[in-house]
mmCIF file of C-alpha atoms in Angstrom:
data_model
loop_
_atom_site.group_PDB
_atom_site.id
_atom_site.type_symbol
_atom_site.label_atom_id
_atom_site.label_comp_id
_atom_site.label_asym_id
_atom_site.label_seq_id
_atom_site.Cartn_x
_atom_site.Cartn_y
_atom_site.Cartn_z
ATOM 1 C CA MET A 1 115.175 108.881 36.527
ATOM 2 C CA ARG A 2 117.005 110.770 39.230
ATOM 3 C CA GLY A 3 120.168 112.716 38.590
ATOM 4 C CA LEU A 4 123.712 111.779 39.528
ATOM 5 C CA PHE A 5 125.614 113.260 42.439
ATOM 6 C CA ILE A 6 129.258 113.561 41.361
ATOM 7 C CA VAL A 7 132.030 114.999 43.543
ATOM 8 C CA LEU A 8 135.433 116.246 42.399
ATOM 9 C CA GLU A 9 138.061 116.307 45.124
ATOM 10 C CA GLY A 10 141.738 117.163 45.319
ATOM 11 C CA CYS A 11 144.326 119.468 46.801
ATOM 12 C CA ASP A 12 144.263 123.197 46.117
ATOM 13 C CA ARG A 13 144.812 124.229 42.482
ATOM 14 C CA ALA A 14 144.342 120.678 41.230
ATOM 15 C CA GLY A 15 142.020 121.978 38.511
ATOM 16 C CA LYS A 16 138.683 121.034 40.080
ATOM 17 C CA THR A 17 136.801 124.193 39.096
ATOM 18 C CA THR A 18 137.907 124.007 35.465
ATOM 19 C CA GLN A 19 137.017 120.322 35.245
ATOM 20 C CA THR A 20 133.573 120.741 36.850
ATOM 21 C CA GLN A 21 132.741 123.428 34.301
ATOM 22 C CA LEU A 22 133.868 121.239 31.414
ATOM 23 C CA LEU A 23 131.933 118.290 32.798
ATOM 24 C CA GLN A 24 128.778 120.398 32.940
ATOM 25 C CA LYS A 25 129.216 121.168 29.222
ATOM 26 C CA PHE A 26 129.598 117.425 28.634
ATOM 27 C CA PHE A 27 126.201 116.818 30.263
ATOM 28 C CA HIS A 28 124.535 119.692 28.414
ATOM 29 C CA ALA A 29 125.856 118.392 25.082
ATOM 30 C CA ARG A 30 123.858 115.223 25.806
ATOM 31 C CA ASP A 31 120.710 117.178 26.750
ATOM 32 C CA ARG A 32 121.059 116.246 30.407
ATOM 33 C CA LYS A 33 120.118 118.667 33.141
ATOM 34 C CA CYS A 34 123.204 119.576 35.116
ATOM 35 C CA GLU A 35 124.094 122.116 37.796
ATOM 36 C CA LEU A 36 127.283 122.945 39.665
ATOM 37 C CA ALA A 37 127.829 123.414 43.386
ATOM 38 C CA LYS A 38 130.967 124.306 45.285
ATOM 39 C CA PHE A 39 132.032 123.987 48.906
ATOM 40 C CA PRO A 40 132.512 126.094 50.752
ATOM 41 C CA ASP A 41 129.588 128.046 49.395
ATOM 42 C CA ARG A 42 130.828 131.530 50.193
ATOM 43 C CA THR A 43 127.477 133.218 49.453
ATOM 44 C CA THR A 44 125.728 132.135 52.671
ATOM 45 C CA SER A 45 126.189 133.840 56.043
ATOM 46 C CA LEU A 46 128.374 130.945 57.183
ATOM 47 C CA GLY A 47 130.223 131.033 53.886
ATOM 48 C CA ILE A 48 131.065 134.703 54.316
ATOM 49 C CA THR A 49 132.744 133.914 57.640
ATOM 50 C CA ILE A 50 134.606 130.990 56.065
ATOM 51 C CA ASN A 51 135.802 133.236 53.249
ATOM 52 C CA SER A 52 137.162 135.751 55.757
ATOM 53 C CA TYR A 53 139.104 132.954 57.411
ATOM 54 C CA LEU A 54 140.470 131.612 54.127
ATOM 55 C CA GLN A 55 141.563 135.080 53.066
ATOM 56 C CA GLY A 56 143.454 135.457 56.347
ATOM 57 C CA SER A 57 141.361 138.305 57.714
ATOM 58 C CA GLN A 58 139.703 136.346 60.555
ATOM 59 C CA ALA A 59 141.276 133.946 63.038
ATOM 60 C CA LEU A 60 139.401 130.834 64.185
ATOM 61 C CA SER A 61 140.447 127.674 66.001
ATOM 62 C CA ASP A 62 140.933 124.528 63.929
ATOM 63 C CA GLN A 63 137.874 122.970 65.565
ATOM 64 C CA ALA A 64 135.688 126.019 64.953
ATOM 65 C CA ILE A 65 136.534 126.376 61.275
ATOM 66 C CA HIS A 66 136.030 122.642 60.710
ATOM 67 C CA LEU A 67 132.548 122.859 62.222
ATOM 68 C CA LEU A 68 131.745 125.894 60.080
ATOM 69 C CA PHE A 69 132.788 124.058 56.915
ATOM 70 C CA SER A 70 130.581 121.135 57.938
ATOM 71 C CA ALA A 71 127.639 123.395 58.799
ATOM 72 C CA ASN A 72 128.005 125.042 55.394
ATOM 73 C CA ARG A 73 127.405 121.638 53.795
ATOM 74 C CA TRP A 74 124.498 120.794 56.076
ATOM 75 C CA GLU A 75 122.703 124.080 55.402
ATOM 76 C CA LEU A 76 122.605 123.309 51.661
ATOM 77 C CA ILE A 77 122.251 119.524 51.506
ATOM 78 C CA ASP A 78 118.428 119.427 51.455
ATOM 79 C CA SER A 79 118.391 121.679 48.411
ATOM 80 C CA LEU A 80 121.035 119.589 46.649
ATOM 81 C CA GLU A 81 119.210 116.338 47.392
ATOM 82 C CA SER A 82 115.959 117.797 46.044
ATOM 83 C CA LYS A 83 117.660 118.685 42.777
ATOM 84 C CA VAL A 84 119.082 115.177 42.369
ATOM 85 C CA LYS A 85 115.659 113.641 43.076
ATOM 86 C CA ASN A 86 114.166 115.851 40.374
ATOM 87 C CA GLY A 87 116.536 114.675 37.684
ATOM 88 C CA VAL A 88 119.320 117.243 37.936
ATOM 89 C CA ASN A 89 122.831 115.879 37.570
ATOM 90 C CA LEU A 90 124.816 117.647 40.269
ATOM 91 C CA ILE A 91 128.570 118.189 40.028
ATOM 92 C CA VAL A 92 130.146 119.306 43.298
ATOM 93 C CA ASP A 93 133.547 120.973 43.641
ATOM 94 C CA ARG A 94 134.805 119.743 47.058
ATOM 95 C CA TYR A 95 132.736 117.969 49.684
ATOM 96 C CA ALA A 96 133.082 116.410 53.140
ATOM 97 C CA TYR A 97 136.245 114.577 52.110
ATOM 98 C CA SER A 98 138.060 117.904 51.855
ATOM 99 C CA GLY A 99 136.835 118.838 55.306
ATOM 100 C CA ALA A 100 138.247 115.671 56.851
ATOM 101 C CA ALA A 101 141.491 115.763 54.847
ATOM 102 C CA PHE A 102 142.374 119.384 55.558
ATOM 103 C CA THR A 103 141.519 119.340 59.270
ATOM 104 C CA SER A 104 143.172 115.985 59.982
ATOM 105 C CA ALA A 105 146.266 117.285 58.162
ATOM 106 C CA LYS A 106 146.509 119.811 61.010
ATOM 107 C CA GLY A 107 146.744 116.933 63.485
ATOM 108 C CA LEU A 108 143.124 116.585 64.617
ATOM 109 C CA ASP A 109 141.587 113.141 64.966
ATOM 110 C CA ILE A 110 140.331 111.973 61.580
ATOM 111 C CA ASP A 111 137.346 110.105 63.054
ATOM 112 C CA TRP A 112 136.188 113.282 64.783
ATOM 113 C CA CYS A 113 136.599 115.167 61.504
ATOM 114 C CA LYS A 114 134.436 112.625 59.684
ATOM 115 C CA SER A 115 131.780 112.445 62.409
ATOM 116 C CA CYS A 116 130.549 115.969 61.723
ATOM 117 C CA ASP A 117 129.361 114.928 58.245
ATOM 118 C CA LYS A 118 127.857 111.515 59.000
ATOM 119 C CA GLY A 119 124.477 111.281 57.305
ATOM 120 C CA LEU A 120 125.166 113.653 54.432
ATOM 121 C CA LEU A 121 124.230 112.621 50.903
ATOM 122 C CA LYS A 122 126.520 109.894 49.584
ATOM 123 C CA PRO A 123 127.982 110.645 46.132
ATOM 124 C CA ASP A 124 127.442 108.307 43.216
ATOM 125 C CA LEU A 125 130.999 108.993 42.096
ATOM 126 C CA VAL A 126 134.072 110.593 43.671
ATOM 127 C CA LEU A 127 136.767 111.743 41.253
ATOM 128 C CA PHE A 128 140.046 112.554 42.993
ATOM 129 C CA LEU A 129 142.270 114.881 40.976
ATOM 130 C CA ASP A 130 145.748 113.866 42.056
ATOM 131 C CA THR A 131 148.582 116.232 41.227
ATOM 132 C CA SER A 132 152.207 116.750 42.221
ATOM 133 C CA ASN A 133 153.515 119.636 44.293
ATOM 134 C CA LYS A 134 155.497 120.834 41.294
ATOM 135 C CA THR A 135 152.399 121.061 39.122
ATOM 136 C CA MET A 136 150.320 122.578 41.900
ATOM 137 C CA SER A 137 152.822 125.343 42.646
ATOM 138 C CA LYS A 138 152.827 126.445 39.015
ATOM 139 C CA ARG A 139 149.063 126.974 38.911
ATOM 140 C CA GLU A 140 147.781 130.545 38.781
ATOM 141 C CA ASP A 141 147.241 132.258 42.170
ATOM 142 C CA PHE A 142 148.718 129.401 44.215
ATOM 143 C CA GLY A 143 149.481 130.800 47.677
ATOM 144 C CA ALA A 144 146.594 133.270 47.753
ATOM 145 C CA GLU A 145 144.782 131.536 50.633
ATOM 146 C CA VAL A 146 145.817 130.294 54.052
ATOM 147 C CA TYR A 147 146.156 126.589 53.195
ATOM 148 C CA GLU A 148 148.114 127.092 49.997
ATOM 149 C CA ASN A 149 151.652 126.110 50.903
ATOM 150 C CA LEU A 150 153.353 122.995 49.618
ATOM 151 C CA GLU A 151 154.254 121.461 52.977
ATOM 152 C CA PHE A 152 150.655 121.566 54.174
ATOM 153 C CA GLN A 153 149.248 120.453 50.824
ATOM 154 C CA SER A 154 151.505 117.379 50.965
ATOM 155 C CA LYS A 155 149.931 116.461 54.305
ATOM 156 C CA VAL A 156 146.457 117.019 52.880
ATOM 157 C CA ARG A 157 147.214 114.730 49.945
ATOM 158 C CA GLU A 158 148.320 112.002 52.366
ATOM 159 C CA GLN A 159 145.042 112.327 54.279
ATOM 160 C CA PHE A 160 142.997 112.131 51.082
ATOM 161 C CA HIS A 161 144.684 108.837 50.283
ATOM 162 C CA LEU A 162 143.784 107.537 53.744
ATOM 163 C CA LEU A 163 140.138 108.490 53.162
ATOM 164 C CA LYS A 164 139.716 107.021 49.687
ATOM 165 C CA ASP A 165 138.063 103.669 49.111
ATOM 166 C CA ASP A 166 137.667 101.362 46.131
ATOM 167 C CA SER A 167 134.788 103.432 44.754
ATOM 168 C CA TRP A 168 136.989 106.486 44.174
ATOM 169 C CA LYS A 169 138.445 107.098 40.745
ATOM 170 C CA ILE A 170 141.951 108.558 40.841
ATOM 171 C CA ILE A 171 142.602 111.019 38.024
ATOM 172 C CA ASN A 172 146.112 112.106 37.031
ATOM 173 C CA ALA A 173 145.591 115.864 37.178
ATOM 174 C CA SER A 174 149.100 116.702 35.998
ATOM 175 C CA GLY A 175 148.129 116.160 32.364
ATOM 176 C CA THR A 176 146.606 118.710 30.023
ATOM 177 C CA ILE A 177 143.103 120.023 30.695
ATOM 178 C CA GLU A 178 141.833 117.954 27.783
ATOM 179 C CA GLU A 179 143.533 114.762 28.967
ATOM 180 C CA VAL A 180 142.122 115.130 32.475
ATOM 181 C CA GLN A 181 138.625 115.807 31.176
ATOM 182 C CA ALA A 182 138.738 112.808 28.828
ATOM 183 C CA GLU A 183 139.599 110.510 31.747
ATOM 184 C CA ILE A 184 136.809 112.024 33.848
ATOM 185 C CA GLN A 185 134.278 111.574 31.066
ATOM 186 C CA THR A 186 135.172 107.903 30.730
ATOM 187 C CA HIS A 187 134.133 107.249 34.329
ATOM 188 C CA VAL A 188 131.009 109.401 34.080
ATOM 189 C CA LEU A 189 129.865 107.657 30.887
ATOM 190 C CA THR A 190 129.971 104.344 32.721
ATOM 191 C CA LEU A 191 127.327 105.692 35.095
ATOM 192 C CA LEU A 192 125.269 107.412 32.426
ATOM 193 C CA ASN A 193 125.013 104.190 30.432
ATOM 194 C CA GLN A 194 123.352 102.353 33.303
ATOM 195 C CA ASP A 195 119.648 101.558 32.942
ATOM 196 C CA SER A 196 118.955 102.678 36.517
ATOM 197 C CA TYR A 197 120.735 104.141 39.532
ATOM 198 C CA ALA A 198 120.860 102.973 43.115
ATOM 199 C CA PRO A 199 118.532 104.781 45.531
ATOM 200 C CA ILE A 200 119.756 108.077 46.944
ATOM 201 C CA GLN A 201 121.461 107.472 50.276
ATOM 202 C CA ARG A 202 121.981 109.729 53.282
ATOM 203 C CA ASN A 203 124.656 107.505 54.786
ATOM 204 C CA LEU A 204 127.960 109.222 54.193
ATOM 205 C CA TRP A 205 130.461 107.633 56.599
ATOM 206 C CA CYS A 206 127.749 105.696 58.415
ATOM 207 C CA GLY A 207 127.869 101.965 59.084
ATOM 208 C CA ASN A 208 130.785 100.494 57.187
ATOM 209 C CA GLU A 209 131.794 103.773 55.545
#
């Protein structure tokens, strides 16, 4: 049986990294193979450039940085798909939805933003960690990167809600770490209890998406 491809999305400091790590422990406790991935992957050559931009040490146009974020996903997607096919449950911290939400929040056309990622691997589950500005601003290190200001994050949150569909699960990320993880696990268990999974699809935002 193939693995699951699960994506956690949300605004900055919504708790995605903490929750992906806890979810991996949840899988391991059930003797399920599980690995984590995170976008942007700052270890690749493209990722190093993206990191410089996010840290404020390199200036790039909105179009250029969007394309770099997308290319960072494309350069790794074959490896991620191979892992899922070989039974690894993959938990991904941010994906193409972040790319479209953040860039369209700057005023760029949302359809153009989405077009760069058409044909990427479609997740089996998208968990959106929804949190208030008040909660977000209190999180450790908020403001350390270029996108971390409340006015912009509010715009990003609006764009996420435009992108979501009925398959997304909205998680109240303003609760305790344990409460958020319990809600996440409920949705994941629904998938794990299935006898079989749908075929892997490379149709993100294609057709009726």
